[in-house]
C-alpha positions as CSV (number, residue, x, y, z in Angstrom):
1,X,172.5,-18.9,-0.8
2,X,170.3,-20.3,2.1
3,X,169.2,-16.4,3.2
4,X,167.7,-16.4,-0.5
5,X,166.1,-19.5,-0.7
6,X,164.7,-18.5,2.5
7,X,163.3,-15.3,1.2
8,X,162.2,-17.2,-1.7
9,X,160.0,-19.6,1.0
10,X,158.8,-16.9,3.0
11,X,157.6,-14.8,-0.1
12,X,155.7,-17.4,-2.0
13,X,153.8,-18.6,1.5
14,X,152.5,-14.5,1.8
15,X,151.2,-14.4,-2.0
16,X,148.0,-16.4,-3.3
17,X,148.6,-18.5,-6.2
18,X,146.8,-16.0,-8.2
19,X,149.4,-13.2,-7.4
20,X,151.9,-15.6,-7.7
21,X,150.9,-16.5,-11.3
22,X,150.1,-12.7,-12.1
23,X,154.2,-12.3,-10.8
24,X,154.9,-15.0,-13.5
25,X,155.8,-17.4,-11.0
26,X,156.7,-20.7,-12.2
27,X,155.4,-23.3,-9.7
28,X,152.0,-21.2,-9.5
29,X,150.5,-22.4,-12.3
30,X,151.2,-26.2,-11.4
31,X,149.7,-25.5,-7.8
32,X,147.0,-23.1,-8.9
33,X,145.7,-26.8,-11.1
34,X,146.7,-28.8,-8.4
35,X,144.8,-26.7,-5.7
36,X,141.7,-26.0,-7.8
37,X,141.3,-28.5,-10.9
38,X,138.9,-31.1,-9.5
39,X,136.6,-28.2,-8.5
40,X,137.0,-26.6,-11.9
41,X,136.6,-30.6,-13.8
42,X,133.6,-30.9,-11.5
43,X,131.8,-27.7,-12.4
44,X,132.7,-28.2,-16.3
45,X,131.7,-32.0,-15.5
46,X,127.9,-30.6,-14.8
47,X,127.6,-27.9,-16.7
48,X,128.8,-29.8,-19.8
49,X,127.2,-32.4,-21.7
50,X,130.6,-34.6,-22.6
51,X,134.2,-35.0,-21.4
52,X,135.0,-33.5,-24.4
53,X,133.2,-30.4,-23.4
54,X,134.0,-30.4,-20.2
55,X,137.7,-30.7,-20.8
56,X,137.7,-27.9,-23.3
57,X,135.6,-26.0,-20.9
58,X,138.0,-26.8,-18.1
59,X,141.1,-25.0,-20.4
60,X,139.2,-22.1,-21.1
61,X,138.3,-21.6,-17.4
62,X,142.2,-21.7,-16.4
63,X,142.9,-19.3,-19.1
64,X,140.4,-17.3,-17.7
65,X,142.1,-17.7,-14.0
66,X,145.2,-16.3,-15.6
67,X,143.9,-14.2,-17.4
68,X,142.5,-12.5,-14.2
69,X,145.4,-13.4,-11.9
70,X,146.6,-9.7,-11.8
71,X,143.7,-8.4,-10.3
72,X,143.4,-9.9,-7.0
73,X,143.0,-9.4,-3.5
74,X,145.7,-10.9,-1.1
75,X,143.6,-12.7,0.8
76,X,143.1,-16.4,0.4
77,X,139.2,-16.7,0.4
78,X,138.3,-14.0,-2.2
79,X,141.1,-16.2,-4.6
80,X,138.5,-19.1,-4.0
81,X,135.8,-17.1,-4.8
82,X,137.7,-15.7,-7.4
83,X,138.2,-18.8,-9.0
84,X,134.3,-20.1,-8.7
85,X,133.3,-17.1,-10.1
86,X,135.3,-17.4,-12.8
87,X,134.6,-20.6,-13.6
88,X,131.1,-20.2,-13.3
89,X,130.4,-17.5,-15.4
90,X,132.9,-19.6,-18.3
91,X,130.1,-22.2,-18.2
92,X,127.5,-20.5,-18.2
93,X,128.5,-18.0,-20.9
94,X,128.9,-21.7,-22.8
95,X,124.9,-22.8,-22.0
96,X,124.1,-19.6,-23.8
């Protein structure tokens, strides 16, 4: 049982959250808003002109992250880009 667990550990600390989420990891999507939600609220907080819009904005964008999840890299910094990207081309795609 501890040899799995361990595996378990090991495995999740050598995927992004991204590929974690596109594996239909369970905890990913809890850590991909814990990790990247008050940069996503931020963004949708300026680009927006309400909470209300920025929250609905903010939903859309982590659709969009999932949405995307299976296509990424393994390495750490192109997930942040990733994400940015993502998010910024949500909003912007709103403005228009």
């Amino acid at each position: 049982m501890t040899v799995l667990a361990t595996r378990t550990i090991q495995k999740k600390k050598s995927l992004t959250i991204l590929q974690r989420v596109a594996e239909r990891d369970k905890t990913a999507v809890k850590d991909c808003i814990d990790t990247y939600g008050n940069f996503i609220w931020a963004l949708a907080r300026k680009f927006t002109a309400s909470p209300e819009e920025a929250e609905a904005a903010t939903q859309e964008i982590f659709i969009d992250i999932w949405r995307y999840s299976e296509r990424t890299d393994k390495t750490q910094s192109v997930e942040e880009k990733l994400i940015a990207i993502i998010a910024l081309r949500r909003l912007i795609k709103q403005l228009q």
